[in-house]
Amino acid sequence: MRKLFLIGSLMLLTAIAGDVQAQIEVKTNSGAAPEFASSVSCAKCHLDIYNYWKDSLHAGALSDYIFQAAFMIALKDKGDGVRRVCLDCHAPVTLVNDDVMLEQPISTEAITCDFCHRIANVDLGRGENTVTLTAGKEKYGPLKPQGSADSHPSVQSNLFEDSKFCATCHQWNNEQGVAIFDTYREWSVGRYAEKGVHCQDCHMPLVEGALVTGKPRKPGERINSHNLSGGHSIVQVASAATVKIVSVDRVAGGLHVVVEVSNVGSGHMIPTGIPSRALVLEVQLLDARGNVVETERYTFRKIVLDSQHNEITVDADIILNGALISKDNRIPPGATVSIPFDFAASQQQNYLVRALLRYTYKPLVLKEEEINIEMGSDAKRP
Ligand code: HEC
Ligand code: HEC
Ligand code: HEC
Ligand code: HEC
Ligand code: HEC
């Protein structure tokens, strides 16, 4: 690890492994590097929050089997140098302890409490975000400190209720300058940013629970959910979009159908995040007996090409080798889009048109497979 001393006691930690440069930089507000405490130690006093967090994709950002498969592909393609790139966000403690081989237990806690709650400042650069962490004992958070005895010092910070906090990892350009994770920007130009509705308002709603275990400040105390459900939550996804057939007209030789899809509940493009996610609109023509005569599909997604202008669909490939976005027809927050479909149909018959919207994501995962190959056989009669 290379350490660069800036003005006064500000320390800049830039982690460089091989020739791959980290794209999240970490500074600390004192001469020392922070010593991260395990989430288990926080659970002693913040059990309810811990329980929400431990099942989140933040806690599972390393163990998540979809990440595991992508990480293995990245390692195979680019070697160990790529660890630095992926672990910046999936195991951010390694930005400080440089444990890219993940040998220390704290590194494997992925996006752990003590990383987020040491964040004192975030600067969004162009493709490179800089995070300032405290090296002290104080925890940053959204609340006004009440000076409870028997706790660590706390600092109230508005950043914790601001989308910029999340942009640390949810806004990122790869080495080719392609915006792979673009969620913060999508939000910032949309109607929710205008209304002051931040990521936390939708993804960390107030839920039942005590701030400090066994010591509720008032009956029915509430905490911010640390579960952060997104594309892996059926409830969250189902609330995001609506589909409506606005017209079915008989035209020469068939039917002309217009279907509207609206992004009613998502704070950013739908889908957002990793570009391999797609929304598929399926429109079916059924005959009078209810049999499907024809199916047409329209896909909403961001298409990423490599430097040879071939479309890439494998997550690791997109993140590392994406060189160009050739098309992006995803639906912005609050927007409605109309998609026309034409079906060949007879003028006399009765039909039914059905529209279905699906959220799809087909990542590569490691599958247990039984290999059972016959290696020769023999048979003989007495
Ligand atoms: C010994 C009990 C105890 C432990 C262990 C503990 N906390 Fe706390 N924490 C508290 C108490 C009590 C408060 C409320 C402080 C106050 O009175 O304002 C608090 C408040 C907080 C807040 C709110 C700060 C704010 O201003 O919004 C955060 C964030 C926090 N703790 C994070 C953590 C993290 C992260 C850990 C583990 C590294 C941790 N705590 C470990 C007792 C504890
Ligand atoms: C991805 C970053 C992140 C991680 C990881 C995280 N927190 Fe938080 N935490 C936040 C944010 C952001 C808020 C404020 C949410 C708001 O006010 O809308 C918060 C709020 C809090 C609060 C104040 C009470 C509340 O509910 O608002 C405490 C205490 C706290 N977190 C403790 C923890 C503990 C303990 C863990 C680990 C088990 C943890 N956090 C993990 C980002 C994080
Ligand atoms: C330190 C980096 C980091 C920070 C800070 C961070 N995230 Fe994340 N977040 C991630 C990573 C990495 C994943 C993907 C984990 C996985 O599935 O492997 C993720 C996953 C998510 C998901 C789940 C997506 C899904 O597919 O279901 C949501 C929602 C989310 N984050 C919202 C937020 C919000 C809101 C904030 C701010 C309060 C935030 N994140 C802060 C890195 C971060
Ligand atoms: C108005 C509520 C709202 C706001 C604000 C919001 N989101 Fe979401 N988010 C959703 C819904 C609903 C979904 C599920 C549908 C989807 O995938 O878009 C979602 C999905 C996600 C996902 C999963 C990716 C996917 O498409 O499956 C991530 C990651 C995420 N949000 C991060 C963020 C971040 C970071 C911010 C702030 C910059 C933010 N969200 C702001 C409602 C919101
Ligand atoms: C700038 C931060 C950042 C970097 C660098 C990064 N990721 Fe992620 N990754 C995220 C965030 C944020 C999400 C969640 C967004 C979403 O769910 O679409 C995510 C999601 C993923 C997912 C989808 C997980 C799931 O469960 O759906 C995979 C796979 C993944 N990343 C692999 C990688 C690999 C491999 C690397 C290194 C080549 C990498 N990431 C580098 C931030 C990052």
PDB file of C-alpha atoms and ligand atoms in Angstrom, residues 162-164 166-167 169-171 181-188 192-193 197-203 228-233 235-241 263-274 277 279 330 333 359 361, ligand 4:
ATOM      1  CA  ASP A 162     -28.435  12.002   1.507  1.00  0.00           C
ATOM      2  CA  SER A 163     -28.190   9.927  -1.686  1.00  0.00           C
ATOM      3  CA  LYS A 164     -24.599  11.068  -2.065  1.00  0.00           C
ATOM      4  CA  CYS A 166     -24.907   5.720  -1.363  1.00  0.00           C
ATOM      5  CA  ALA A 167     -23.261   7.082  -4.505  1.00  0.00           C
ATOM      6  CA  CYS A 169     -20.508   2.601  -4.470  1.00  0.00           C
ATOM      7  CA  HIS A 170     -23.661   2.997  -6.573  1.00  0.00           C
ATOM      8  CA  GLN A 171     -22.089   5.440  -9.051  1.00  0.00           C
ATOM      9  CA  PHE A 181     -23.237   1.613 -11.985  1.00  0.00           C
ATOM     10  CA  ASP A 182     -25.204   4.777 -12.752  1.00  0.00           C
ATOM     11  CA  THR A 183     -27.998   4.680 -10.169  1.00  0.00           C
ATOM     12  CA  TYR A 184     -27.113   7.912  -8.386  1.00  0.00           C
ATOM     13  CA  ARG A 185     -27.014   9.939 -11.603  1.00  0.00           C
ATOM     14  CA  GLU A 186     -30.291   8.381 -12.791  1.00  0.00           C
ATOM     15  CA  TRP A 187     -31.848   9.422  -9.479  1.00  0.00           C
ATOM     16  CA  SER A 188     -30.282  12.909  -9.512  1.00  0.00           C
ATOM     17  CA  TYR A 192     -37.485  12.167  -6.702  1.00  0.00           C
ATOM     18  CA  ALA A 193     -34.299  14.227  -6.433  1.00  0.00           C
ATOM     19  CA  VAL A 197     -36.751  11.977  -1.783  1.00  0.00           C
ATOM     20  CA  HIS A 198     -33.456  10.181  -1.224  1.00  0.00           C
ATOM     21  CA  CYS A 199     -32.342   6.547  -1.635  1.00  0.00           C
ATOM     22  CA  GLN A 200     -32.721   5.999   2.112  1.00  0.00           C
ATOM     23  CA  ASP A 201     -36.397   7.079   2.040  1.00  0.00           C
ATOM     24  CA  CYS A 202     -37.262   4.087  -0.159  1.00  0.00           C
ATOM     25  CA  HIS A 203     -34.573   1.573   0.720  1.00  0.00           C
ATOM     26  CA  LEU A 228     -32.008  -2.556   1.688  1.00  0.00           C
ATOM     27  CA  SER A 229     -34.121  -4.653  -0.585  1.00  0.00           C
ATOM     28  CA  GLY A 230     -33.861  -4.016  -4.304  1.00  0.00           C
ATOM     29  CA  GLY A 231     -33.900  -6.172  -7.396  1.00  0.00           C
ATOM     30  CA  HIS A 232     -33.815  -9.326  -5.333  1.00  0.00           C
ATOM     31  CA  SER A 233     -37.055  -8.417  -3.589  1.00  0.00           C
ATOM     32  CA  VAL A 235     -42.263  -6.900  -3.313  1.00  0.00           C
ATOM     33  CA  GLN A 236     -39.904  -4.041  -4.164  1.00  0.00           C
ATOM     34  CA  VAL A 237     -39.804  -4.898  -7.870  1.00  0.00           C
ATOM     35  CA  ALA A 238     -43.534  -5.487  -8.200  1.00  0.00           C
ATOM     36  CA  SER A 239     -44.270  -2.044  -6.780  1.00  0.00           C
ATOM     37  CA  ALA A 240     -42.061  -0.312  -9.311  1.00  0.00           C
ATOM     38  CA  ALA A 241     -43.841  -0.566 -12.667  1.00  0.00           C
ATOM     39  CA  ASN A 263     -42.093   3.533 -13.798  1.00  0.00           C
ATOM     40  CA  VAL A 264     -44.312   4.454 -10.874  1.00  0.00           C
ATOM     41  CA  GLY A 265     -42.265   3.414  -7.861  1.00  0.00           C
ATOM     42  CA  SER A 266     -38.598   3.295  -8.646  1.00  0.00           C
ATOM     43  CA  GLY A 267     -36.341   6.230  -7.791  1.00  0.00           C
ATOM     44  CA  HIS A 268     -34.086   5.660 -10.783  1.00  0.00           C
ATOM     45  CA  MET A 269     -34.225   3.937 -14.135  1.00  0.00           C
ATOM     46  CA  ILE A 270     -35.930   0.611 -14.050  1.00  0.00           C
ATOM     47  CA  PRO A 271     -34.055  -1.634 -14.099  1.00  0.00           C
ATOM     48  CA  THR A 272     -30.982  -0.029 -12.564  1.00  0.00           C
ATOM     49  CA  GLY A 273     -27.673  -1.317 -11.211  1.00  0.00           C
ATOM     50  CA  ILE A 274     -25.721  -3.980 -12.991  1.00  0.00           C
ATOM     51  CA  ARG A 277     -30.760  -6.736 -15.680  1.00  0.00           C
ATOM     52  CA  LEU A 279     -37.359  -5.664 -18.115  1.00  0.00           C
ATOM     53  CA  ARG A 330     -34.722   1.768 -19.674  1.00  0.00           C
ATOM     54  CA  PRO A 333     -38.347   7.601 -12.785  1.00  0.00           C
ATOM     55  CA  TYR A 359     -38.035  -8.416 -14.503  1.00  0.00           C
ATOM     56  CA  TYR A 361     -31.739 -11.310 -14.577  1.00  0.00           C
TER      57      TYR A 361
HETATM   58  C1  HEC B   4     -38.913   6.320  -4.905  1.00  0.00           C
HETATM   59  C2  HEC B   4     -38.277   5.204  -4.272  1.00  0.00           C
HETATM   60  C3  HEC B   4     -36.829   4.910  -4.611  1.00  0.00           C
HETATM   61  C4  HEC B   4     -35.758   5.754  -4.525  1.00  0.00           C
HETATM   62  C5  HEC B   4     -35.724   7.239  -4.184  1.00  0.00           C
HETATM   63  C6  HEC B   4     -34.582   4.945  -4.850  1.00  0.00           C
HETATM   64  N1  HEC B   4     -34.954   3.662  -5.144  1.00  0.00           N
HETATM   65 FE1  HEC B   4     -33.735   2.116  -5.609  1.00  0.00          FE
HETATM   66  N2  HEC B   4     -35.325   0.927  -6.026  1.00  0.00           N
HETATM   67  C7  HEC B   4     -36.657   1.278  -5.806  1.00  0.00           C
HETATM   68  C8  HEC B   4     -37.505   0.189  -6.287  1.00  0.00           C
HETATM   69  C9  HEC B   4     -39.017   0.173  -6.243  1.00  0.00           C
HETATM   70  C10 HEC B   4     -36.631  -0.810  -6.791  1.00  0.00           C
HETATM   71  C11 HEC B   4     -37.017  -2.150  -7.449  1.00  0.00           C
HETATM   72  C12 HEC B   4     -37.314  -1.917  -8.914  1.00  0.00           C
HETATM   73  C13 HEC B   4     -36.096  -1.589  -9.720  1.00  0.00           C
HETATM   74  O1  HEC B   4     -35.303  -2.480  -9.938  1.00  0.00           O
HETATM   75  O2  HEC B   4     -35.924  -0.425 -10.120  1.00  0.00           O
HETATM   76  C14 HEC B   4     -35.282  -0.323  -6.596  1.00  0.00           C
HETATM   77  C15 HEC B   4     -34.141  -1.033  -6.941  1.00  0.00           C
HETATM   78  C16 HEC B   4     -32.852  -0.641  -6.604  1.00  0.00           C
HETATM   79  C17 HEC B   4     -31.678  -1.444  -6.793  1.00  0.00           C
HETATM   80  C18 HEC B   4     -31.647  -2.835  -7.381  1.00  0.00           C
HETATM   81  C19 HEC B   4     -31.303  -2.812  -8.819  1.00  0.00           C
HETATM   82  C20 HEC B   4     -32.347  -3.386  -9.684  1.00  0.00           C
HETATM   83  O3  HEC B   4     -32.744  -2.781 -10.705  1.00  0.00           O
HETATM   84  O4  HEC B   4     -32.822  -4.456  -9.391  1.00  0.00           O
HETATM   85  C21 HEC B   4     -30.609  -0.712  -6.350  1.00  0.00           C
HETATM   86  C22 HEC B   4     -29.165  -1.125  -6.360  1.00  0.00           C
HETATM   87  C23 HEC B   4     -31.127   0.566  -5.888  1.00  0.00           C
HETATM   88  N3  HEC B   4     -32.488   0.569  -6.057  1.00  0.00           N
HETATM   89  C24 HEC B   4     -30.357   1.581  -5.354  1.00  0.00           C
HETATM   90  C25 HEC B   4     -30.825   2.880  -5.134  1.00  0.00           C
HETATM   91  C26 HEC B   4     -29.977   4.020  -4.861  1.00  0.00           C
HETATM   92  C27 HEC B   4     -28.474   3.961  -4.720  1.00  0.00           C
HETATM   93  C28 HEC B   4     -30.801   5.112  -4.762  1.00  0.00           C
HETATM   94  C29 HEC B   4     -30.417   6.559  -4.576  1.00  0.00           C
HETATM   95  C30 HEC B   4     -29.438   7.108  -5.513  1.00  0.00           C
HETATM   96  C31 HEC B   4     -32.171   4.642  -4.933  1.00  0.00           C
HETATM   97  N4  HEC B   4     -32.136   3.289  -5.171  1.00  0.00           N
HETATM   98  C32 HEC B   4     -33.295   5.433  -4.866  1.00  0.00           C
HETATM   99  C33 HEC B   4     -37.102   2.450  -5.244  1.00  0.00           C
HETATM  100  C34 HEC B   4     -36.326   3.588  -5.012  1.00  0.00           C
END
